[in-house]
Amino acid sequence: MDEKLPHPCISGHTSRVELKAGTNSLPMRILVVDDTEAMLLLMTRFVGALGHEAIPARNGLEAVEVWRKERPELVLMDIMMPVMSGPEAAVVIKDEAGETWVPIVFVTGVGEENTLAEAIERAADDYIHKPVNFRVLEAKLKAFGRTLELNRKVREQSAKLADYYDRAEEEKRVVRHLMEQMVNADRLADPSLEYWLTPAESLSGDLIAAARTPGTILHVMLADGIGHGITAALNVLPLTQPFYSMTEKGYAIPDILVEMNDKIRQVLPVGRFVAVTLLAINEIDGCIEIWNGGMPELQVLNRAGEVVHACKSFSLPLGVVPSHVMDFMPERFYFSEPGYVLAYSDGLIEARNAQGQEFGLSRLMERLQGSDAAARMHSVQQSFADFLGGLPHHDDVSMVLASFGEKRCVPTQVAVSGEAATIASRLPSVAAEDEDVLWRYTLILGANELKYVNTVPFMMSFVSSIHELARNASDIFLILNELFVNALDHGVLGLESTLKNGADGMEQYLLERVRRLSDLQEGRIEIDLIGLQQETGHVLRVCVKDSGAGFDWQRIRERDPLKQAYGRGIALVQSLCVSLQYHGSGNEAIAYYVPHNA
């Protein structure tokens, strides 16, 4: 039904205009304020005819009270009113609305221009003159309706963005907490290690981890996940558990890499992979093992910062292909002088300054060569910051410096005296009396098991569960490892130590070891661990027996056990144990170890 309303024109005469209710597609709740009843009635009927809800008020104070109660979307308000003027009411409404936009349109008469200008400066959004041109008013209301709808959508989007931001920050907080828990910061404080990691965003897709095996070999891992931020950070998290748990048990680099590759392929989506470099620094053997899968070239440097060896990536990153088609054998470097290994992510050398230049490897090496050991990391960081000149880097940056050779771990014989001598004199030569046995753990390995079982790390899981031995895991690992390696290499495989002589002797020895172990058809090693109860406390008896021909231990026993006949490994075992005995044809070794603080 059409409704007819008088339309006061600017000229003052009255005409008629057709208004169709509902022509405005965006209905609003509009507060109409005027102290003249006729004008108030006319305006409220007009607003209602347009499909809006009109809420009347007769002065500024009433307008404020009604607004507080009804919270309308728009206000049409006269300027000159009793009790409280329109501009005064507008200021109160705007203040209380806060960040919510409430359009206020003043209806002004002739001669109120100065007051209107002041009102617009303080609170008004628009105005319309009296007598009101309702066609213009209709257009203004439609325009404000469109703007209010847009404003509503903006507020909704802002709320969604704020909620998304809060959830994203919570996710980052959780991931950051997980990384802090899974990346053991205490182990990164190793005196042989310096590191630097700075993310491109709040979370880093680069990961640095370090830990020592029970045999004190330092394992260091530097990993770089795809991209940066939370996605890249989640990519590298699966690496931490196998790295730490397997290093703690004494597993070698190839075994750890297999487990990490399998873990990544198991938990990450297809197409996700992680570039990794893993290195092991063995101070006892003077050897560094390096595996590089997809990372920039590692540098082995001497004290002066000169490169003595470089290790390029020779394998795919982890997670690309199954483990059985990967080559996890590390590259080896043997050292006789102190130095350090440099590993870094591509985010460091590929960072660009304002001129588009890359930081580059040459600039990095220059800073290392020109700095002493105490200042080299800081020198690189300062050079990097100066190079960027305040610009952000767009990829995660990480760098590791791992020192070696400063304190070579050369075993020395421990004199058996005092309490240790008393214990040694009471130890049984071959077998233990049943009443002295607290526990016993025996492992017998045939040819097939010798090929595939990681014997010593496997046994260390048991050793670590014995309270009296857990705090001495490092010593026991060294004892077991040396006795087992001697039994396997020299007893079962028949390898001669003289193969190690020469510049590449160790590499030839290891290659021959791999070949003979692969071809092994028969052989046997028995390992027997017994916990003995002595008057002075707990004693560990280790017996390792192999099926090899043995050696003339009676003749060698008369010589200095630290000389070449025994080899460095046997000297190490003797330095740790109160007694080391050979029996039979020399293919059975029995060692007694007294735990410290047992």
Coordinates of C-alpha atoms in Angstrom, one line a residue:
M1 CA 0.0 0.0 0.0
D2 CA 1.4 3.4 -1.0
E3 CA 1.6 6.1 1.7
K4 CA 1.4 9.9 0.8
L5 CA 3.4 12.4 2.9
P6 CA 3.7 16.1 2.6
H7 CA 7.1 17.2 1.2
P8 CA 8.2 20.6 2.5
C9 CA 10.3 22.0 -0.3
I10 CA 13.2 24.5 0.0
S11 CA 10.9 27.2 -1.5
G12 CA 8.4 26.7 1.3
H13 CA 5.4 25.5 -0.7
T14 CA 4.0 22.0 -0.2
S15 CA 3.9 19.2 -2.8
R16 CA 3.4 15.5 -2.6
V17 CA 5.9 12.6 -3.2
E18 CA 5.2 8.9 -3.4
L19 CA 7.1 6.8 -0.9
K20 CA 7.0 3.0 -1.1
A21 CA 7.6 1.3 2.2
G22 CA 10.5 -1.1 2.0
T23 CA 12.3 0.5 -0.9
N24 CA 15.5 0.6 1.3
S25 CA 17.0 -2.8 1.4
L26 CA 19.0 -2.1 4.6
P27 CA 16.5 -1.2 7.3
M28 CA 18.0 0.7 10.3
R29 CA 16.9 1.8 13.7
I30 CA 17.0 5.6 13.6
L31 CA 16.7 8.0 16.6
V32 CA 14.7 11.0 15.5
V33 CA 15.1 14.1 17.8
D34 CA 13.2 17.3 17.6
D35 CA 11.4 19.6 20.1
T36 CA 8.7 20.5 17.6
E37 CA 5.9 17.9 17.7
A38 CA 4.8 18.4 14.1
M39 CA 8.4 18.1 12.7
L40 CA 9.0 15.1 15.0
L41 CA 5.8 13.4 13.7
L42 CA 6.6 14.2 10.1
M43 CA 10.2 12.9 10.3
T44 CA 9.3 9.7 12.2
R45 CA 6.5 8.8 9.7
F46 CA 8.9 9.5 6.8
V47 CA 11.6 7.3 8.3
G48 CA 9.0 4.5 8.9
A49 CA 7.7 4.8 5.4
L50 CA 11.2 4.1 4.1
G51 CA 11.2 0.7 6.0
H52 CA 13.3 1.8 9.0
E53 CA 12.3 1.8 12.7
A54 CA 11.9 5.4 14.0
I55 CA 12.6 6.0 17.7
P56 CA 11.4 9.5 18.8
A57 CA 13.0 11.9 21.3
R58 CA 12.1 15.5 22.2
N59 CA 15.3 17.1 23.4
G60 CA 19.0 16.4 23.7
L61 CA 18.9 14.9 27.2
E62 CA 16.0 12.5 26.2
A63 CA 18.0 11.6 23.1
V64 CA 21.0 10.5 25.1
E65 CA 18.8 8.4 27.5
V66 CA 17.0 6.8 24.6
W67 CA 20.3 6.1 22.8
R68 CA 21.8 4.4 25.9
K69 CA 18.7 2.2 26.1
E70 CA 18.0 1.4 22.4
R71 CA 21.5 1.8 20.7
P72 CA 20.1 2.9 17.3
E73 CA 22.4 2.8 14.2
L74 CA 21.8 6.4 13.2
V75 CA 20.6 9.7 14.7
L76 CA 18.6 12.5 13.0
M77 CA 18.8 15.5 15.4
D78 CA 17.7 19.1 15.6
I79 CA 20.4 21.6 16.7
M80 CA 18.5 24.1 18.8
M81 CA 16.5 22.3 21.6
P82 CA 15.7 22.9 25.3
V83 CA 17.4 21.1 28.2
M84 CA 20.3 19.9 26.1
S85 CA 21.2 21.1 22.6
G86 CA 21.8 18.8 19.7
P87 CA 25.6 19.3 19.5
E88 CA 25.9 18.7 23.3
A89 CA 23.9 15.4 23.0
A90 CA 26.0 14.4 19.9
V91 CA 29.2 14.8 21.9
V92 CA 27.9 12.5 24.6
I93 CA 26.6 9.9 22.2
K94 CA 29.9 9.8 20.2
D95 CA 32.0 9.5 23.4
E96 CA 29.9 6.6 24.7
A97 CA 29.8 4.9 21.3
G98 CA 33.6 4.6 21.4
E99 CA 34.9 2.6 18.4
T100 CA 31.3 1.9 17.1
W101 CA 30.4 4.4 14.4
V102 CA 27.0 6.1 15.0
P103 CA 26.3 8.6 12.2
I104 CA 24.7 11.8 13.5
V105 CA 22.9 14.0 10.9
F106 CA 21.9 17.5 12.1
V107 CA 18.7 19.1 10.9
T108 CA 19.4 22.8 10.9
G109 CA 17.5 25.9 10.2
V110 CA 18.5 29.1 8.5
G111 CA 20.8 31.3 10.7
E112 CA 22.4 28.3 12.5
E113 CA 25.5 28.1 10.3
N114 CA 28.0 29.0 13.0
T115 CA 26.5 26.6 15.4
L116 CA 26.4 23.9 12.7
A117 CA 30.1 24.4 11.8
E118 CA 31.0 24.0 15.5
A119 CA 28.8 20.9 15.8
I120 CA 30.4 19.3 12.7
E121 CA 33.8 19.8 14.1
R122 CA 32.9 18.2 17.4
A123 CA 30.6 15.3 16.5
A124 CA 28.3 15.5 13.5
D125 CA 28.8 13.4 10.3
D126 CA 26.4 15.3 8.0
Y127 CA 23.5 17.8 8.0
I128 CA 20.4 18.8 6.1
H129 CA 18.6 22.1 6.0
K130 CA 15.1 23.0 7.0
P131 CA 12.7 23.0 5.4
V132 CA 13.7 19.4 4.8
N133 CA 13.9 18.1 1.3
F134 CA 12.8 14.5 1.9
R135 CA 14.2 13.3 -1.4
V136 CA 17.6 14.5 -0.3
L137 CA 17.1 13.0 3.1
E138 CA 16.1 9.7 1.6
A139 CA 19.2 9.6 -0.5
K140 CA 21.4 10.5 2.6
L141 CA 19.8 7.7 4.6
K142 CA 20.5 5.2 1.8
A143 CA 24.1 6.4 1.6
F144 CA 24.5 6.0 5.3
G145 CA 22.9 2.6 5.2
R146 CA 25.4 1.4 2.6
T147 CA 28.2 2.9 4.7
L148 CA 26.9 1.3 7.9
E149 CA 26.7 -2.1 6.2
L150 CA 30.2 -1.7 4.9
N151 CA 31.3 -0.6 8.4
R152 CA 29.5 -3.7 9.9
K153 CA 31.3 -6.0 7.5
V154 CA 34.6 -4.3 8.3
R155 CA 34.0 -4.8 12.0
E156 CA 33.1 -8.5 11.5
Q157 CA 36.2 -9.0 9.4
S158 CA 38.3 -7.2 12.1
A159 CA 36.8 -9.4 14.7
K160 CA 37.6 -12.5 12.6
L161 CA 41.1 -11.2 12.1
A162 CA 41.5 -10.5 15.8
D163 CA 40.3 -14.0 16.6
Y164 CA 42.5 -15.5 13.9
Y165 CA 45.5 -13.5 15.3
D166 CA 44.7 -14.7 18.8
R167 CA 44.5 -18.3 17.7
A168 CA 47.6 -18.0 15.6
E169 CA 49.5 -16.5 18.5
E170 CA 48.3 -19.3 20.7
E171 CA 49.4 -21.9 18.1
K172 CA 52.8 -20.2 17.9
R173 CA 53.1 -20.2 21.7
V174 CA 52.3 -23.9 21.8
V175 CA 54.8 -24.7 19.0
R176 CA 57.4 -22.5 20.7
H177 CA 56.9 -24.3 24.0
L178 CA 57.2 -27.7 22.2
M179 CA 60.4 -26.7 20.5
E180 CA 61.8 -25.4 23.8
Q181 CA 60.9 -28.7 25.5
M182 CA 62.1 -30.9 22.6
V183 CA 65.3 -29.0 21.9
N184 CA 67.4 -29.4 25.0
A185 CA 68.9 -26.0 25.6
D186 CA 71.2 -27.4 28.4
R187 CA 72.9 -29.6 25.9
L188 CA 73.4 -26.7 23.5
A189 CA 75.5 -25.1 26.2
D190 CA 78.3 -27.7 25.4
P191 CA 81.7 -25.9 25.8
S192 CA 82.7 -27.1 22.3
L193 CA 79.7 -25.5 20.6
E194 CA 78.7 -22.0 19.6
Y195 CA 75.5 -21.4 17.7
W196 CA 73.3 -18.6 16.3
L197 CA 69.7 -18.9 15.3
T198 CA 67.4 -16.0 14.3
P199 CA 64.0 -16.6 12.7
A200 CA 62.5 -14.6 9.8
E201 CA 59.2 -14.7 11.7
S202 CA 58.4 -15.5 15.3
L203 CA 59.2 -19.2 14.8
S204 CA 62.2 -20.7 13.1
G205 CA 62.1 -23.5 10.5
D206 CA 65.8 -24.0 11.3
L207 CA 66.7 -26.3 14.1
I208 CA 70.0 -26.7 16.0
A209 CA 70.4 -29.7 18.4
A210 CA 73.5 -31.1 20.1
A211 CA 74.1 -34.0 22.5
R212 CA 76.9 -36.3 23.5
T213 CA 76.8 -40.1 23.3
P214 CA 77.7 -42.2 26.4
G215 CA 81.2 -42.4 24.8
T216 CA 81.4 -38.5 24.9
I217 CA 81.2 -38.2 21.1
L218 CA 79.6 -34.8 20.3
H219 CA 76.6 -35.1 17.9
V220 CA 75.5 -31.8 16.3
M221 CA 72.5 -31.4 14.0
L222 CA 71.5 -28.5 11.9
A223 CA 68.2 -28.8 10.0
D224 CA 66.3 -26.5 7.7
G225 CA 62.6 -27.1 7.0
I226 CA 60.7 -25.9 3.9
G227 CA 59.9 -22.2 4.2
H228 CA 59.8 -20.4 7.5
G229 CA 57.3 -19.7 10.4
I230 CA 55.1 -22.2 12.1
T231 CA 54.8 -24.6 9.1
A232 CA 58.6 -24.9 8.8
A233 CA 58.9 -25.2 12.5
L234 CA 56.5 -28.2 12.6
N235 CA 58.5 -29.8 9.8
V236 CA 61.6 -30.1 11.9
L237 CA 60.0 -31.1 15.2
P238 CA 59.9 -34.9 14.3
L239 CA 63.8 -34.9 14.2
T240 CA 64.4 -34.0 17.9
Q241 CA 63.1 -37.2 19.6
P242 CA 65.2 -39.7 17.5
F243 CA 68.2 -37.5 17.6
Y244 CA 68.3 -37.1 21.4
S245 CA 67.1 -40.6 22.4
M246 CA 69.5 -42.4 20.0
T247 CA 72.5 -40.2 20.7
E248 CA 71.9 -40.9 24.4
K249 CA 72.1 -44.6 23.8
G250 CA 75.2 -44.4 21.7
Y251 CA 73.9 -45.0 18.2
A252 CA 76.0 -43.9 15.2
I253 CA 75.1 -41.3 12.6
P254 CA 73.7 -43.7 10.0
D255 CA 71.3 -45.3 12.5
I256 CA 70.0 -41.9 13.6
L257 CA 69.5 -40.8 10.1
V258 CA 67.5 -43.8 9.2
E259 CA 65.2 -43.3 12.1
M260 CA 64.8 -39.6 11.4
N261 CA 64.0 -40.2 7.7
D262 CA 61.4 -42.8 8.5
K263 CA 59.9 -40.5 11.1
I264 CA 59.6 -37.6 8.7
R265 CA 58.0 -39.8 6.0
Q266 CA 55.6 -41.2 8.6
V267 CA 54.3 -37.9 10.1
L268 CA 54.7 -35.2 7.5
P269 CA 52.5 -34.7 4.4
V270 CA 53.8 -35.8 1.0
G271 CA 56.1 -33.2 -0.4
R272 CA 57.5 -32.1 2.9
F273 CA 61.2 -32.7 3.5
V274 CA 64.0 -31.3 5.7
A275 CA 67.6 -30.5 4.7
V276 CA 69.9 -31.8 7.4
T277 CA 73.5 -31.9 8.3
L278 CA 74.6 -34.2 11.1
L279 CA 78.1 -34.5 12.4
A280 CA 79.9 -36.4 15.1
I281 CA 83.2 -35.2 16.7
N282 CA 85.1 -38.1 18.3
E283 CA 88.0 -36.6 20.3
I284 CA 89.3 -40.1 21.3
D285 CA 89.8 -41.3 17.7
G286 CA 90.5 -37.8 16.3
C287 CA 87.7 -38.2 13.8
I288 CA 84.9 -36.1 12.5
E289 CA 82.0 -37.8 10.7
I290 CA 79.8 -35.5 8.5
W291 CA 76.6 -36.3 6.6
N292 CA 75.2 -33.5 4.5
G293 CA 71.7 -33.9 2.9
G294 CA 70.6 -30.7 1.1
M295 CA 72.5 -28.2 3.3
P296 CA 75.1 -25.7 2.2
E297 CA 78.7 -26.8 2.1
L298 CA 80.2 -27.5 5.5
Q299 CA 83.7 -26.1 6.3
V300 CA 86.3 -27.7 8.5
L301 CA 88.7 -24.9 9.5
N302 CA 91.9 -24.7 11.5
R303 CA 92.5 -22.3 14.3
A304 CA 93.4 -19.5 11.9
G305 CA 90.1 -19.9 10.1
E306 CA 91.6 -21.5 7.0
V307 CA 89.6 -24.2 5.3
V308 CA 91.3 -27.7 5.6
H309 CA 88.3 -29.7 4.4
A310 CA 84.9 -29.0 2.8
C311 CA 81.9 -31.3 2.7
K312 CA 79.3 -30.6 0.0
S313 CA 75.8 -32.0 0.1
F314 CA 76.0 -35.6 -1.3
S315 CA 72.5 -36.8 -0.5
L316 CA 68.9 -35.8 -0.8
P317 CA 67.2 -34.1 2.2
L318 CA 65.4 -36.3 4.6
G319 CA 61.8 -37.3 3.8
V320 CA 62.2 -37.4 0.0
V321 CA 62.7 -41.1 -0.6
P322 CA 62.6 -44.3 1.6
S323 CA 65.6 -45.0 3.7
H324 CA 66.6 -48.2 1.9
V325 CA 67.5 -46.1 -1.2
M326 CA 69.4 -43.5 0.7
D327 CA 73.1 -43.5 1.5
F328 CA 73.6 -42.6 5.1
M329 CA 77.3 -43.3 5.4
P330 CA 79.1 -40.2 6.5
E331 CA 82.2 -38.6 5.2
R332 CA 85.2 -38.8 7.6
F333 CA 87.9 -36.3 8.4
Y334 CA 90.8 -37.1 10.7
F335 CA 92.4 -34.4 12.6
S336 CA 95.7 -34.0 14.6
E337 CA 95.5 -30.2 15.2
P338 CA 92.7 -28.1 16.8
G339 CA 90.1 -26.4 14.7
Y340 CA 86.3 -26.1 14.3
V341 CA 83.5 -27.1 12.0
L342 CA 81.3 -24.4 10.4
A343 CA 77.7 -25.3 9.4
Y344 CA 75.1 -22.8 8.4
S345 CA 71.7 -22.5 6.6
D346 CA 71.2 -20.9 3.2
G347 CA 69.3 -18.1 4.9
L348 CA 72.6 -16.7 6.1
I349 CA 74.6 -16.6 2.9
E350 CA 71.5 -15.8 0.7
A351 CA 70.3 -12.8 2.7
R352 CA 70.2 -9.6 0.6
N353 CA 70.8 -6.0 1.4
A354 CA 69.1 -2.9 -0.1
Q355 CA 71.3 -3.1 -3.2
G356 CA 70.2 -6.7 -3.9
Q357 CA 73.6 -8.2 -3.0
E358 CA 73.9 -11.5 -1.1
F359 CA 75.8 -11.8 2.1
G360 CA 77.7 -14.8 0.6
L361 CA 80.1 -17.4 1.8
S362 CA 83.2 -15.3 1.0
R363 CA 82.1 -12.5 3.4
L364 CA 81.3 -15.1 6.1
M365 CA 84.8 -16.7 5.8
E366 CA 86.5 -13.3 5.9
R367 CA 84.9 -12.5 9.2
L368 CA 85.9 -15.9 10.7
Q369 CA 89.5 -15.6 9.4
G370 CA 89.9 -12.1 10.9
S371 CA 88.6 -12.9 14.4
D372 CA 90.0 -14.8 17.4
A373 CA 88.1 -17.7 18.8
A374 CA 86.3 -15.7 21.5
A375 CA 84.9 -13.1 19.1
R376 CA 84.3 -15.0 15.9
M377 CA 80.6 -15.6 16.4
H378 CA 79.9 -12.0 17.4
S379 CA 82.0 -10.8 14.5
V380 CA 79.8 -12.7 12.0
Q381 CA 76.6 -11.4 13.7
Q382 CA 77.8 -7.8 13.6
S383 CA 78.9 -8.1 10.0
F384 CA 75.5 -9.6 9.1
A385 CA 73.6 -6.8 10.8
D386 CA 75.8 -4.1 9.1
F387 CA 75.3 -5.7 5.7
L388 CA 71.5 -5.7 6.0
G389 CA 71.5 -2.1 7.3
G390 CA 68.3 -2.5 9.3
L391 CA 66.4 -4.5 6.6
P392 CA 64.8 -7.8 7.7
H393 CA 66.1 -11.1 6.4
H394 CA 63.5 -13.1 4.6
D395 CA 64.6 -16.6 5.6
D396 CA 65.6 -18.2 8.9
V397 CA 69.3 -17.8 9.7
S398 CA 71.3 -20.3 11.6
M399 CA 75.0 -21.0 12.1
V400 CA 77.0 -23.5 14.2
L401 CA 80.7 -23.5 15.2
A402 CA 81.8 -26.8 16.7
S403 CA 85.4 -26.9 18.1
F404 CA 87.6 -30.0 18.1
G405 CA 91.1 -31.0 19.2
E406 CA 91.4 -28.5 22.0
K407 CA 91.4 -31.2 24.7
R408 CA 92.2 -34.5 23.1
C409 CA 90.9 -37.4 25.2
V410 CA 93.9 -39.7 25.2
P411 CA 93.4 -42.5 27.7
T412 CA 96.0 -43.0 30.4
Q413 CA 96.5 -45.9 32.8
V414 CA 95.0 -45.5 36.2
A415 CA 97.1 -47.0 38.9
V416 CA 95.3 -49.7 40.9
S417 CA 95.8 -48.8 44.5
G418 CA 94.0 -48.3 47.7
E419 CA 90.4 -49.4 47.7
A420 CA 90.5 -50.3 44.0
A421 CA 93.4 -52.6 44.7
T422 CA 91.5 -54.3 47.5
I423 CA 88.5 -54.8 45.3
A424 CA 90.7 -56.2 42.4
S425 CA 92.4 -58.7 44.7
R426 CA 89.1 -60.2 45.8
L427 CA 87.6 -60.5 42.3
P428 CA 87.0 -64.0 40.9
S429 CA 89.2 -64.8 37.9
V430 CA 86.7 -66.5 35.7
A431 CA 83.3 -67.0 37.2
A432 CA 81.4 -65.4 40.0
E433 CA 79.9 -67.2 43.0
D434 CA 76.2 -67.4 42.8
E435 CA 75.7 -65.8 46.2
D436 CA 77.5 -62.7 44.9
V437 CA 75.4 -62.3 41.8
L438 CA 72.8 -59.5 42.0
W439 CA 71.6 -59.8 38.4
R440 CA 72.8 -61.2 35.1
Y441 CA 72.3 -60.1 31.5
T442 CA 73.6 -62.3 28.6
L443 CA 73.5 -61.7 24.9
I444 CA 74.7 -64.2 22.3
L445 CA 75.0 -63.0 18.7
G446 CA 75.5 -65.2 15.6
A447 CA 76.6 -64.1 12.1
N448 CA 73.2 -62.7 11.1
E449 CA 72.8 -60.8 14.3
L450 CA 76.3 -59.4 14.1
K451 CA 75.4 -57.9 10.7
Y452 CA 72.2 -56.1 11.8
V453 CA 72.1 -55.6 15.5
N454 CA 73.4 -52.4 17.0
T455 CA 74.8 -54.3 19.9
V456 CA 76.2 -51.8 22.4
P457 CA 73.4 -49.2 22.1
F458 CA 70.9 -52.1 22.5
M459 CA 72.6 -53.2 25.7
M460 CA 72.9 -49.7 27.0
S461 CA 69.1 -49.5 27.3
F462 CA 69.4 -52.3 30.0
V463 CA 72.5 -50.7 31.6
S464 CA 70.7 -47.4 32.0
S465 CA 67.8 -49.1 33.8
I466 CA 70.2 -50.4 36.6
H467 CA 70.2 -47.7 39.3
E468 CA 73.8 -48.4 40.4
L469 CA 75.1 -48.1 36.8
A470 CA 72.9 -45.3 35.3
R471 CA 75.2 -42.5 36.5
N472 CA 78.2 -44.3 35.0
A473 CA 76.7 -45.0 31.6
S474 CA 79.6 -43.2 29.8
D475 CA 82.3 -45.4 31.3
I476 CA 80.3 -48.6 30.7
F477 CA 79.6 -47.6 27.1
L478 CA 83.3 -47.1 26.4
I479 CA 84.1 -50.5 28.0
L480 CA 81.4 -52.4 26.2
N481 CA 82.2 -50.7 22.9
E482 CA 85.9 -51.3 22.9
L483 CA 85.6 -54.9 24.0
F484 CA 82.9 -55.7 21.5
V485 CA 84.7 -53.9 18.6
N486 CA 87.9 -55.8 19.4
A487 CA 86.0 -59.1 19.5
L488 CA 84.2 -58.4 16.2
D489 CA 87.0 -56.8 14.2
H490 CA 90.0 -58.8 15.3
G491 CA 88.3 -62.0 16.6
V492 CA 85.4 -62.8 14.2
L493 CA 86.4 -60.7 11.1
G494 CA 90.2 -61.3 11.5
L495 CA 91.1 -57.7 10.7
E496 CA 94.7 -56.6 11.4
S497 CA 95.4 -53.3 13.1
T498 CA 98.3 -52.7 10.7
L499 CA 95.6 -52.0 8.0
K500 CA 95.1 -48.6 9.7
N501 CA 98.7 -47.5 8.9
G502 CA 99.2 -44.9 6.2
A503 CA 97.5 -41.7 5.1
D504 CA 94.2 -43.4 4.2
G505 CA 94.7 -46.4 6.4
M506 CA 91.6 -45.9 8.5
E507 CA 89.3 -45.5 5.5
Q508 CA 90.7 -48.7 4.0
Y509 CA 90.3 -50.5 7.3
L510 CA 86.6 -49.4 7.6
L511 CA 85.9 -50.4 4.0
E512 CA 87.4 -53.8 4.6
R513 CA 85.4 -54.1 7.8
V514 CA 82.2 -53.4 5.9
R515 CA 83.1 -56.0 3.2
R516 CA 84.0 -58.8 5.6
L517 CA 80.9 -58.2 7.8
S518 CA 78.7 -58.3 4.7
D519 CA 80.2 -61.6 3.6
L520 CA 80.2 -63.1 7.1
Q521 CA 78.7 -66.6 7.2
E522 CA 79.7 -67.9 10.6
G523 CA 80.9 -66.4 13.8
R524 CA 79.7 -65.8 17.4
I525 CA 80.1 -63.3 20.2
E526 CA 78.9 -63.8 23.7
I527 CA 78.5 -60.8 26.1
D528 CA 77.8 -61.5 29.7
L529 CA 77.1 -58.7 32.2
I530 CA 76.9 -59.6 35.9
G531 CA 76.2 -57.3 38.8
L532 CA 78.2 -58.4 41.8
Q533 CA 77.8 -57.5 45.5
Q534 CA 81.1 -56.9 47.2
E535 CA 81.9 -55.6 50.6
T536 CA 82.7 -52.2 49.2
G537 CA 79.5 -52.1 47.1
H538 CA 78.4 -52.8 43.5
V539 CA 80.8 -54.2 41.0
L540 CA 80.1 -54.8 37.3
R541 CA 81.7 -57.8 35.6
V542 CA 81.9 -57.7 31.8
C543 CA 82.8 -60.8 29.8
V544 CA 83.1 -60.7 26.0
K545 CA 84.0 -63.9 24.2
D546 CA 84.3 -64.4 20.5
S547 CA 84.7 -67.4 18.2
G548 CA 88.0 -66.1 16.7
A549 CA 91.4 -67.6 17.0
G550 CA 92.5 -65.3 19.8
F551 CA 96.1 -64.1 20.4
D552 CA 99.1 -64.8 22.7
W553 CA 97.8 -62.9 25.7
Q554 CA 100.4 -64.5 28.0
R555 CA 103.3 -63.0 26.0
I556 CA 101.6 -59.6 25.6
R557 CA 100.6 -59.4 29.3
E558 CA 104.3 -59.0 30.1
R559 CA 104.6 -55.9 28.0
D560 CA 103.5 -52.4 28.7
P561 CA 99.7 -52.6 28.1
L562 CA 99.7 -49.0 26.9
K563 CA 102.0 -49.7 24.0
Q564 CA 101.0 -50.8 20.5
A565 CA 100.4 -54.5 21.3
Y566 CA 97.2 -53.7 23.2
G567 CA 96.2 -50.7 21.1
R568 CA 94.5 -47.5 22.3
G569 CA 91.1 -49.1 22.9
I570 CA 92.5 -51.7 25.4
A571 CA 94.4 -49.0 27.1
L572 CA 91.2 -47.0 27.5
V573 CA 89.4 -50.1 29.0
Q574 CA 92.3 -50.6 31.5
S575 CA 92.1 -46.9 32.5
L576 CA 88.5 -47.3 33.4
C577 CA 88.5 -50.8 35.1
V578 CA 90.1 -52.1 38.2
S579 CA 90.9 -55.3 36.3
L580 CA 91.2 -56.6 32.7
Q581 CA 92.0 -60.2 32.2
Y582 CA 92.3 -62.5 29.1
H583 CA 91.6 -66.2 29.1
G584 CA 91.6 -69.2 26.9
S585 CA 93.3 -68.5 23.6
G586 CA 92.9 -64.8 24.2
N587 CA 89.4 -64.7 22.7
E588 CA 87.8 -64.1 26.1
A589 CA 88.1 -60.8 27.9
I590 CA 86.9 -60.2 31.5
A591 CA 86.8 -56.7 32.9
Y592 CA 85.7 -55.5 36.4
Y593 CA 84.3 -52.0 36.8
V594 CA 83.5 -50.3 40.1
P595 CA 80.7 -47.7 39.6
H596 CA 81.4 -44.2 41.0
N597 CA 78.9 -42.9 43.7
A598 CA 77.0 -46.2 43.5

